[in-house]
Coordinates of C-alpha atoms and ligand atoms in Angstrom, one line a residue:
X163 CA 139.5 169.1 41.3
X164 CA 135.8 168.2 40.4
X165 CA 135.0 165.3 38.1
X166 CA 131.5 164.6 36.7
X167 CA 131.0 161.0 35.4
X168 CA 128.0 160.4 33.2
X169 CA 126.2 157.3 32.1
X170 CA 124.3 158.2 28.9
X171 CA 120.6 157.6 28.5
X172 CA 119.2 154.9 26.4
X173 CA 117.4 155.9 23.2
X174 CA 116.0 152.7 21.9
X175 CA 112.5 151.8 23.3
X176 CA 113.2 148.1 23.8
X177 CA 116.3 148.8 26.0
X178 CA 114.2 151.3 28.0
X179 CA 111.4 148.8 28.6
X180 CA 114.0 146.2 29.6
X181 CA 115.4 148.6 32.2
X182 CA 111.9 149.7 33.5
X183 CA 110.5 146.2 33.7
X184 CA 113.2 143.6 34.5
X185 CA 116.5 144.9 35.5
X186 CA 118.3 148.1 36.0
X187 CA 121.9 147.8 37.2
X188 CA 124.1 150.4 38.9
X189 CA 126.7 152.0 36.7
X190 CA 129.5 149.8 38.1
X191 CA 131.9 151.0 35.4
X192 CA 131.6 154.6 36.6
X193 CA 131.8 153.6 40.2
X194 CA 135.1 151.8 39.5
X195 CA 136.4 154.9 37.5
X196 CA 135.4 157.0 40.5
X197 CA 137.4 154.7 42.6
X198 CA 140.5 156.0 40.8
X199 CA 139.9 159.6 42.0
X200 CA 141.9 160.5 45.1
X201 CA 140.0 161.2 48.3
X202 CA 140.9 164.9 48.3
X203 CA 139.1 165.4 44.9
X204 CA 135.4 165.6 44.3
X205 CA 133.5 163.2 42.1
X206 CA 129.9 163.0 41.1
X207 CA 128.1 160.2 39.1
X208 CA 125.1 161.2 37.0
X209 CA 123.1 158.2 35.6
X210 CA 121.0 159.6 32.8
X211 CA 119.4 156.2 32.2
X212 CA 117.3 156.9 35.3
X213 CA 116.1 160.3 34.1
X214 CA 112.8 161.1 32.4
X215 CA 114.3 164.2 30.9
X216 CA 118.0 163.3 30.5
X217 CA 119.1 166.4 28.6
X218 CA 117.6 168.8 31.1
X219 CA 119.0 166.8 34.0
X220 CA 122.4 166.9 32.3
X221 CA 122.4 170.6 31.7
X222 CA 121.2 171.4 35.2
X223 CA 124.0 169.2 36.7
X224 CA 126.6 170.8 34.5
X225 CA 125.8 174.3 35.5
X226 CA 125.3 173.5 39.2
X227 CA 128.4 171.3 39.6
X228 CA 130.6 173.0 37.1
X229 CA 133.3 170.3 36.8
X230 CA 136.9 170.5 35.7
X231 CA 136.5 167.2 33.9
X232 CA 133.5 165.3 32.4
X233 CA 133.8 161.6 31.7
X234 CA 131.3 159.5 29.7
X235 CA 130.8 155.7 29.5
X236 CA 128.9 154.1 26.7
X237 CA 128.0 151.1 24.5
X238 CA 128.2 151.3 20.7
X239 CA 124.5 152.3 20.7
X240 CA 125.3 155.3 22.8
X241 CA 128.0 157.0 20.7
X242 CA 125.8 159.8 19.2
X243 CA 124.4 160.5 22.6
X244 CA 127.9 160.7 24.1
X245 CA 129.1 163.0 21.3
X246 CA 126.1 165.3 21.8
X247 CA 126.6 165.5 25.6
X248 CA 130.3 166.2 25.1
X249 CA 129.4 169.1 22.7
X250 CA 127.0 170.5 25.4
X251 CA 130.0 170.4 27.8
X252 CA 132.2 172.4 25.5
X253 CA 129.4 174.9 24.7
X254 CA 129.0 175.4 28.4
X255 CA 132.7 175.8 29.1
X256 CA 135.4 174.9 26.6
X257 CA 137.9 174.6 29.4
X258 CA 136.3 171.4 30.8
X259 CA 138.3 168.3 29.9
X260 CA 136.0 165.7 28.2
X261 CA 136.9 162.1 28.5
X262 CA 135.2 159.0 26.9
X263 CA 135.6 155.4 27.9
X264 CA 133.8 152.0 27.8
X265 CA 133.3 149.2 25.3
X266 CA 133.0 151.3 22.1
X267 CA 136.0 153.6 23.0
X268 CA 138.1 150.4 23.5
X269 CA 137.0 148.7 20.3
X270 CA 136.8 151.6 17.9
X271 CA 138.4 154.7 19.5
X272 CA 138.6 156.5 16.1
X273 CA 134.9 156.9 16.2
X274 CA 135.3 159.4 19.1
X275 CA 138.0 161.3 17.3
X276 CA 136.0 164.6 17.3
X277 CA 136.8 168.0 18.4
X278 CA 134.5 168.1 21.5
X279 CA 136.3 165.0 23.0
X280 CA 139.7 165.6 24.5
X281 CA 140.7 162.1 25.7
X282 CA 139.6 158.6 24.6
X283 CA 140.3 155.9 27.2
X284 CA 140.7 152.3 26.2
X285 CA 140.3 149.4 28.5
X286 CA 140.3 149.5 32.3
X287 CA 139.3 153.0 33.5
X288 CA 139.8 153.2 37.2
X289 CA 143.6 153.0 36.9
X290 CA 143.5 155.4 33.9
X291 CA 141.5 158.0 35.9
X292 CA 143.9 157.8 38.8
X293 CA 146.7 158.8 36.3
X294 CA 144.6 161.4 34.5
X295 CA 143.8 163.2 37.7
X296 CA 147.5 163.2 38.8
X297 CA 148.6 164.5 35.4
X298 CA 145.9 167.2 35.3
X299 CA 146.9 168.5 38.7
X300 CA 150.6 168.6 37.7
X301 CA 149.8 170.3 34.4
X302 CA 151.2 167.3 32.5
X303 CA 150.0 165.8 29.2
X304 CA 146.9 163.7 29.6
X305 CA 148.0 161.4 26.7
X306 CA 149.7 158.2 27.8
X307 CA 150.5 154.7 26.4
X308 CA 147.7 153.3 24.3
X309 CA 145.2 153.8 27.1
X310 CA 144.5 157.6 27.0
X311 CA 144.6 159.0 23.4
X312 CA 144.0 162.3 21.9
X313 CA 141.5 162.5 19.0
X314 CA 144.4 163.5 16.7
X315 CA 146.6 160.7 18.0
X316 CA 149.1 159.5 15.3
X317 CA 148.1 155.9 16.4
X318 CA 144.8 156.5 14.5
X319 CA 146.3 157.4 11.2
X320 CA 145.1 155.2 8.5
X321 CA 144.0 152.5 10.9
X322 CA 140.4 151.7 11.6
X323 CA 141.4 149.6 14.6
X324 CA 144.1 149.3 17.2
X325 CA 145.3 146.2 19.0
X326 CA 143.7 145.7 22.4
X327 CA 145.1 148.0 25.1
X328 CA 147.4 147.0 27.9
X329 CA 145.4 145.9 31.0
X330 CA 146.6 146.5 34.6
X331 CA 146.8 143.6 37.0
X332 CA 143.6 142.8 38.9
X333 CA 145.1 144.2 42.2
X334 CA 145.7 147.6 40.7
X335 CA 142.0 148.2 39.8
X336 CA 140.2 150.3 42.4
X337 CA 137.1 149.1 44.3
X338 CA 133.8 150.7 43.1
X339 CA 132.6 153.7 45.0
X340 CA 129.0 152.4 45.4
X341 CA 127.9 155.3 47.7
X342 CA 128.0 157.7 44.8
X343 CA 124.7 156.5 43.4
X344 CA 121.1 156.3 44.7
X345 CA 121.1 152.6 45.5
X346 CA 117.3 152.4 45.8
X347 CA 117.0 152.8 42.0
X348 CA 118.7 149.6 41.0
X349 CA 116.9 146.2 40.9
X350 CA 116.7 142.9 39.1
X351 CA 113.6 140.8 38.8
X352 CA 114.1 137.7 41.0
X353 CA 112.3 134.5 40.0
X354 CA 114.0 132.0 42.2
X355 CA 112.2 130.8 45.3
X356 CA 113.0 127.6 47.1
X357 CA 110.2 128.2 49.6
X358 CA 107.4 128.9 47.1
X359 CA 107.0 132.5 48.3
X360 CA 108.9 135.8 47.7
X361 CA 108.7 138.9 49.8
X362 CA 109.6 140.9 46.7
X363 CA 110.0 140.1 43.0
X364 CA 112.1 143.3 42.5
X365 CA 114.8 143.3 45.1
X366 CA 117.5 145.9 45.2
X367 CA 120.6 144.5 43.5
X368 CA 124.3 145.3 43.6
X369 CA 126.5 144.3 40.7
X370 CA 130.0 143.1 41.1
X371 CA 132.9 142.0 38.9
X372 CA 135.3 139.2 40.1
X373 CA 137.1 138.6 36.8
X374 CA 137.5 140.3 33.4
X375 CA 137.7 138.5 30.0
X376 CA 137.2 134.9 28.8
X377 CA 139.3 132.2 27.4
X378 CA 136.8 131.3 24.6
X379 CA 136.2 133.1 21.3
X380 CA 132.6 132.6 20.3
X381 CA 132.2 134.2 16.8
X382 CA 129.3 136.6 17.8
X383 CA 131.0 137.8 21.0
X384 CA 132.8 141.1 21.6
X385 CA 134.9 139.9 24.6
X386 CA 137.7 138.2 22.6
X387 CA 138.1 141.5 20.7
X388 CA 138.3 143.5 23.9
X389 CA 140.6 141.2 25.7
X390 CA 142.3 138.9 23.2
X391 CA 141.9 135.8 25.4
X392 CA 143.3 137.3 28.5
X393 CA 141.5 136.4 31.8
X394 CA 142.1 138.7 34.8
X395 CA 141.1 137.2 38.1
X396 CA 140.7 138.8 41.5
X397 CA 141.8 136.7 44.4
X398 CA 139.1 134.9 46.4
X399 CA 139.9 137.0 49.6
X400 CA 139.6 140.3 47.7
X401 CA 136.3 139.2 46.2
X402 CA 134.8 138.1 49.5
X403 CA 136.1 141.2 51.3
X404 CA 134.2 143.3 48.8
X405 CA 131.0 141.2 49.0
X406 CA 131.1 141.6 52.8
X407 CA 131.0 145.4 52.4
X408 CA 127.9 145.3 50.1
X409 CA 124.7 146.3 51.7
X410 CA 122.3 144.6 49.3
X411 CA 121.3 141.1 49.9
X412 CA 121.2 140.3 46.1
X413 CA 124.3 140.4 43.9
X414 CA 124.5 140.2 40.1
X415 CA 128.0 139.1 38.9
X416 CA 128.8 140.9 35.7
X417 CA 131.8 138.8 34.8
X418 CA 132.1 137.6 31.2
X419 CA 132.7 134.0 32.5
X420 CA 133.2 133.8 36.2
X421 CA 133.6 130.0 36.6
X422 CA 136.5 129.4 34.3
X423 CA 138.9 128.7 37.1
X424 CA 137.2 126.1 39.4
X425 CA 139.8 126.4 42.2
X426 CA 139.3 130.1 42.5
X427 CA 135.5 130.1 42.5
X428 CA 135.4 127.1 44.9
X429 CA 137.6 129.1 47.3
X430 CA 135.3 132.1 47.0
X431 CA 132.3 129.9 47.9
X432 CA 134.1 128.3 50.8
X433 CA 135.0 131.8 52.2
X434 CA 131.4 133.0 51.8
X435 CA 130.3 129.9 53.8
X436 CA 133.1 130.2 56.4
X437 CA 132.4 133.9 57.0
X438 CA 128.6 133.2 57.1
X439 CA 127.8 135.7 54.5
X440 CA 124.2 135.1 53.5
X441 CA 123.4 136.6 50.2
X442 CA 121.8 135.5 46.9
X443 CA 123.7 135.6 43.6
X444 CA 123.1 135.6 39.9
X445 CA 125.9 134.7 37.5
X446 CA 126.6 133.7 33.9
X447 CA 128.2 130.2 33.3
X448 CA 128.9 128.2 30.2
X449 CA 126.9 124.9 29.9
X450 CA 130.2 122.9 29.5
X451 CA 131.5 124.4 32.7
X452 CA 128.4 123.4 34.6
X453 CA 128.7 119.8 33.3
X454 CA 132.4 119.5 33.8
X455 CA 132.6 120.9 37.4
X456 CA 129.3 119.9 39.2
X457 CA 131.1 120.1 42.6
X458 CA 131.7 123.8 42.0
X459 CA 128.0 124.5 41.5
X460 CA 127.0 122.3 44.4
X461 CA 129.2 124.4 46.8
X462 CA 127.9 127.6 45.2
X463 CA 124.3 126.5 45.7
X464 CA 125.2 126.3 49.4
X465 CA 126.8 129.7 49.3
X466 CA 123.7 131.3 47.8
X467 CA 123.8 130.9 44.0
X468 CA 120.2 131.2 43.0
X469 CA 120.1 131.9 39.3
X470 CA 122.5 131.0 36.5
X471 CA 122.4 132.6 33.1
X472 CA 123.5 130.1 30.5
X473 CA 124.2 131.1 26.8
X474 CA 122.6 127.9 25.4
X475 CA 122.4 129.9 22.1
X476 CA 120.9 127.1 20.1
X477 CA 119.9 123.4 20.3
X478 CA 121.1 122.9 16.8
X479 CA 124.6 121.5 16.2
X480 CA 125.2 123.4 13.0
X481 CA 124.4 126.7 14.6
X482 CA 126.6 126.0 17.7
X483 CA 129.4 125.2 15.3
X484 CA 128.7 128.3 13.3
X485 CA 129.0 130.4 16.5
X486 CA 132.3 128.6 17.4
X487 CA 130.6 127.9 20.8
X488 CA 132.7 124.7 21.5
X489 CA 129.8 123.1 23.2
X490 CA 127.1 120.7 21.9
X491 CA 123.4 120.0 22.2
X492 CA 123.9 117.2 24.6
X493 CA 126.0 119.3 27.0
X494 CA 123.4 122.0 26.8
X495 CA 120.7 119.5 27.8
X496 CA 122.8 118.0 30.6
X497 CA 123.5 121.5 32.0
X498 CA 119.7 122.3 32.1
X499 CA 119.0 119.0 33.8
X500 CA 121.8 119.5 36.4
X501 CA 120.7 123.0 37.4
X502 CA 117.2 121.7 37.8
X503 CA 118.4 118.8 40.0
X504 CA 120.4 121.2 42.2
X505 CA 117.5 123.6 42.5
X506 CA 119.4 126.5 40.8
X507 CA 117.1 128.5 38.6
X508 CA 118.1 128.6 34.9
X509 CA 118.1 131.7 32.7
X510 CA 118.5 130.3 29.2
X511 CA 119.7 132.7 26.6
X512 CA 119.1 131.8 22.9
X513 CA 120.2 133.4 19.7
X514 CA 117.7 134.1 17.0
X515 CA 119.5 134.1 13.6
X516 CA 118.4 136.7 11.0
X517 CA 118.1 133.7 8.6
X518 CA 115.4 132.2 10.7
X519 CA 112.4 130.7 8.8
X520 CA 109.0 130.1 10.4
X521 CA 110.1 126.5 11.0
X522 CA 113.2 127.7 12.9
X523 CA 111.0 129.9 15.1
X524 CA 108.7 126.9 15.8
X525 CA 111.6 124.7 16.7
X526 CA 112.9 127.3 19.2
X527 CA 109.4 127.6 20.7
X528 CA 109.6 123.9 21.5
X529 CA 112.9 124.4 23.2
X530 CA 111.3 127.0 25.4
X531 CA 109.0 124.3 26.6
X532 CA 111.8 121.8 27.0
X533 CA 113.8 124.0 29.3
X534 CA 110.9 125.2 31.5
X535 CA 110.7 126.3 34.2
X536 CA 113.2 128.8 33.3
X537 CA 113.7 132.5 32.5
X538 CA 114.2 132.5 28.8
X539 CA 115.5 135.4 26.7
X540 CA 116.5 135.9 23.1
X541 CA 118.8 138.1 21.2
X542 CA 119.1 138.6 17.5
X543 CA 122.5 137.6 16.2
X544 CA 124.2 141.0 15.6
X545 CA 127.8 141.7 14.6
X546 CA 129.3 144.0 17.3
X547 CA 131.1 147.0 15.9
X548 CA 134.8 146.3 16.0
X549 CA 134.6 142.6 15.5
X550 CA 135.7 140.5 12.5
X551 CA 132.1 139.5 12.0
X552 CA 131.1 143.1 11.8
X553 CA 133.8 143.9 9.1
X554 CA 132.8 140.8 7.1
X555 CA 129.2 141.9 7.0
X556 CA 129.7 145.7 6.6
X557 CA 128.2 145.7 3.1
X558 CA 125.0 144.1 4.3
X559 CA 123.7 146.4 7.0
X560 CA 120.1 147.4 6.7
X561 CA 120.2 150.2 9.2
X562 CA 122.6 152.3 11.2
X563 CA 124.7 149.5 12.8
X564 CA 125.7 151.6 15.8
X565 CA 122.4 153.1 16.8
X566 CA 120.6 149.8 16.4
X567 CA 123.3 147.6 18.0
X568 CA 121.2 146.4 20.9
X569 CA 121.0 142.7 19.8
X570 CA 117.3 143.1 19.4
X571 CA 117.2 145.0 16.1
X572 CA 118.5 142.9 13.3
X573 CA 121.2 145.0 11.6
X574 CA 121.5 142.3 8.9
X575 CA 118.8 141.4 6.3
X576 CA 116.3 138.9 7.7
X577 CA 115.0 136.1 5.6
X578 CA 111.4 136.7 6.6
X579 CA 110.0 140.2 6.0
X580 CA 110.9 142.3 9.0
X581 CA 107.3 142.6 10.2
X582 CA 106.8 138.8 10.2
X583 CA 110.2 138.2 11.8
X584 CA 109.3 140.5 14.7
X585 CA 105.8 138.9 15.0
X586 CA 107.6 135.6 15.6
X587 CA 110.2 137.2 17.8
X588 CA 107.5 138.8 20.0
X589 CA 105.6 135.5 20.2
X590 CA 108.7 133.7 21.3
X591 CA 109.2 136.2 24.1
X592 CA 105.6 135.9 25.3
X593 CA 105.8 132.1 25.4
X594 CA 109.0 132.6 27.4
X595 CA 107.1 134.7 30.0
X596 CA 104.7 131.8 30.4
X597 CA 107.6 129.4 31.2
X598 CA 108.9 131.7 33.9
X599 CA 109.6 129.8 37.2
X600 CA 107.3 132.0 39.2
X601 CA 104.4 131.1 37.0
X602 CA 105.2 127.4 36.5
X603 CA 106.0 126.9 40.2
X604 CA 103.0 129.0 41.3
X605 CA 105.2 131.1 43.6
X606 CA 103.3 133.4 46.0
X607 CA 104.4 137.1 45.4
X608 CA 103.0 140.4 46.7
X609 CA 100.0 141.6 44.6
X610 CA 101.6 144.9 43.8
X611 CA 104.6 143.1 42.4
X612 CA 102.4 140.9 40.3
X613 CA 100.7 144.0 38.8
X614 CA 104.1 145.6 38.2
X615 CA 105.4 142.4 36.5
X616 CA 102.3 142.1 34.2
X617 CA 102.5 145.8 33.2
X618 CA 106.3 145.7 32.6
X619 CA 106.0 142.4 30.7
X620 CA 103.2 143.6 28.5
X621 CA 105.0 146.8 27.6
X622 CA 108.2 144.9 26.9
X623 CA 106.5 142.3 24.6
X624 CA 104.6 145.1 22.8
X625 CA 107.9 146.9 22.1
X626 CA 109.3 143.7 20.6
X627 CA 106.4 143.1 18.3
X628 CA 106.7 146.6 17.0
X629 CA 110.4 146.8 16.5
X630 CA 110.0 146.6 12.7
X631 CA 108.5 150.1 12.8
X632 CA 111.9 151.5 13.9
X633 CA 113.2 150.8 10.5
X634 CA 110.5 152.9 8.8
X635 CA 111.0 156.6 8.1
X636 CA 110.0 158.5 11.2
X637 CA 106.8 160.0 9.6
X638 CA 105.3 156.7 8.6
X639 CA 105.7 154.9 12.0
Ligands
B12_247 C1 126.2 143.5 32.9 C2 125.9 143.9 31.4 C3 124.7 144.4 31.1 C4 123.6 144.8 32.2 C5 123.7 146.3 32.5 C6 125.0 146.8 33.0 C7 124.9 148.3 33.4 N1 125.8 148.7 34.2 O1 124.0 149.0 33.0 C8 122.3 144.5 31.4 C9 122.1 143.0 31.6 C10 121.1 145.2 31.8 C11 122.8 144.8 30.0 C12 122.0 145.3 29.0 C13 122.4 145.6 27.8 N2 123.6 145.3 27.2 CO1 125.1 144.6 28.3 N3 126.6 143.9 29.2 C14 126.8 143.6 30.4 C15 128.2 143.0 30.5 C16 128.1 141.4 30.7 C17 129.1 143.5 31.7 C18 129.1 145.0 31.7 C19 129.8 145.5 33.0 O2 129.1 145.9 33.9 N4 131.1 145.3 33.1 C20 131.8 145.7 34.3 C21 132.3 147.1 34.1 C22 133.0 147.5 35.4 O3 133.3 147.1 33.0 P1 133.2 148.0 31.7 O4 131.8 148.3 31.4 O5 134.0 147.4 30.7 O6 133.9 149.4 32.2 C23 135.3 149.5 32.4 C24 136.0 150.1 31.1 O7 135.3 149.9 29.9 C25 136.3 151.5 31.5 N5 135.2 152.5 31.3 C26 133.9 152.3 31.1 N6 133.3 153.5 31.1 C27 134.2 154.5 31.3 C28 134.1 155.9 31.3 C29 135.3 156.6 31.5 C30 135.2 158.1 31.6 C31 136.5 156.0 31.7 C32 137.8 156.8 31.9 C33 136.6 154.6 31.6 C34 135.5 153.8 31.4 O8 136.5 151.4 32.9 C35 135.6 150.5 33.5 C36 136.1 150.0 34.8 O9 137.1 149.1 34.6 C37 128.9 143.4 29.2 C38 130.0 142.5 28.7 C39 131.3 143.3 28.9 N7 132.3 142.6 29.3 O10 131.4 144.5 28.7 C40 127.7 143.5 28.3 C41 127.7 144.4 27.1 C42 128.3 145.7 27.6 N8 126.3 144.7 26.8 C43 126.0 144.9 25.6 C44 124.8 145.2 25.1 C45 124.7 145.3 23.6 C46 123.7 145.4 25.9 C47 122.3 145.8 25.4 C48 122.3 147.0 24.5 C49 121.7 144.6 24.8 C50 120.5 143.9 25.2 N9 119.7 143.6 24.3 O11 120.4 143.5 26.4 C51 121.5 146.2 26.7 C52 121.5 147.7 26.9 C53 121.1 148.2 28.2 C54 121.4 149.7 28.4 N10 121.8 150.0 29.6 O12 121.3 150.4 27.5 C55 127.3 144.7 24.7 C56 127.8 146.0 24.2 C57 128.6 145.8 22.9 C58 129.0 147.1 22.3 N11 129.7 147.0 21.2 O13 128.7 148.2 22.8 C59 128.2 143.9 25.7 C60 129.7 144.2 25.5 C61 127.9 142.4 25.6 C62 128.3 141.8 24.3 N12 128.9 140.6 24.4 O14 128.2 142.2 23.2 N13 124.1 144.6 29.9
SF4_248 S1 130.0 134.3 24.7 FE1 130.7 133.8 26.7 S2 132.0 132.0 26.4 FE2 131.8 132.9 24.4 S3 133.5 134.3 24.1 FE3 131.8 135.6 24.9 S4 132.1 135.6 27.1 FE4 133.3 133.9 26.4

């Protein structure tokens, strides 16, 4: 049996600029799905986000490879692209089974209930693919439980949403098949340098998942809706065995919240040290976790933790409460101070509210100064499809809430006129680049990397300043 797994291309310019300039991660989700395919079958991953001409690349692969099954991943912003690709598959050969999985399929499977899609997969995909292949080969129905649905599934009748799917235990999930992608194409800008010098600013990076889910329920976040508070954890031995097999020296942990169980993560760090695995890591962590478990971060620093992404979100109590973040400004400030003390580089993520006034933007500009040196990024508060926040605001959308769901385009009305809002948003981001650790700490980097960073940064900032044009009718842009 032949299976083609496809990551759709990105259509929005800002996301493309982000991928070209700062980080482009491997399609881990498809590598894990491929892990569910038995060895005797053939599987190919096509990452269209790498292609200059994605449609042509897709059609060529389709006719050259001629799969029995075509599987697509995708965020909410990709749903039209996925439906179009599935249509091309059926036009090419109606006998090919089309399968869709990923965040949007899990949250709102009904959106994929169209005739060109045969199976909609919810939740974890590696274990589902294992079962789909078995059933396909035995001529059995591909529909099972609430994890692999037909578009005409009675479960959809009348309901916009379904409860979260059943998740397998962590041990059942297959390891990713990393050798199925061209590993030289994936990188992440690295700004941490304890020596004051970097051989490259754009090292090759592998991504990895050690846990799924999160125990918190921040109001803007999609994870509680995907997992309903469940937190699946891989054992320290399993995690470290996988890290040992990874070729890249730099690893990006894509966990929603990796550090929630201090005993587990401490053991992972101990094993990394015991086995003398010398790599560098990036991970997300909550500010209160950093403050509550300093010993965890101390041992992780020794194990190679270089950069920590912290969703500080805001330095304003009322906003933190509005977001149900369950942290406070003091904790945020303490976490920033501790990371600095330990020599772990901070990546501070802030939320820009559509309600922002000029004063709010100015206040946030000051915070960029307060946290420097740090990587600082901003997202615009956006209700994710499938969440309560999305339903509550359905009547207020100012644009297509799927296509523009990239947390950069405001899908809700902004208090400032859009053009001014994005002028301030662009300015915030350019100030952030000036606070970058490489610049503040005058780190020596190769000249060609410096040129690449300046070019990528300029294009990215320009795409932010001009976001407002995306809301205009095409001919007046
Ligand atoms: C790491 C990450 C990134 C990385 C890129 C990752 C990548 N591979 O390209 C970076 C930082 C670059 C990034 C960027 C963006 N991201 Co992001 N990202 C994540 C994060 C934290 C983890 C994703 C991940 O790798 N998970 C690990 C994989 C293994 O799990 P998975 O994707 O769920 O896949 C499993 C199942 O869904 C299923 N499955 C998936 N695909 C398929 C396909 C088939 C055929 C089958 C059978 C099953 C299946 O099986 C998989 C294996 O278990 C998620 C949060 C989350 N938990 O999803 C947000 C998340 C996916 N990102 C999101 C968004 C919005 C974005 C951006 C658009 C926003 C932005 N401004 O940055 C950009 C877009 C970039 C782009 N490529 O277009 C949203 C998507 C929400 C939505 N409703 O779609 C999420 C959920 C964050 C959030 N809290 O809202 N992101
Ligand atoms: S934002 Fe982070 S802490 Fe909050 S629910 Fe989402 S993953 Fe958990």
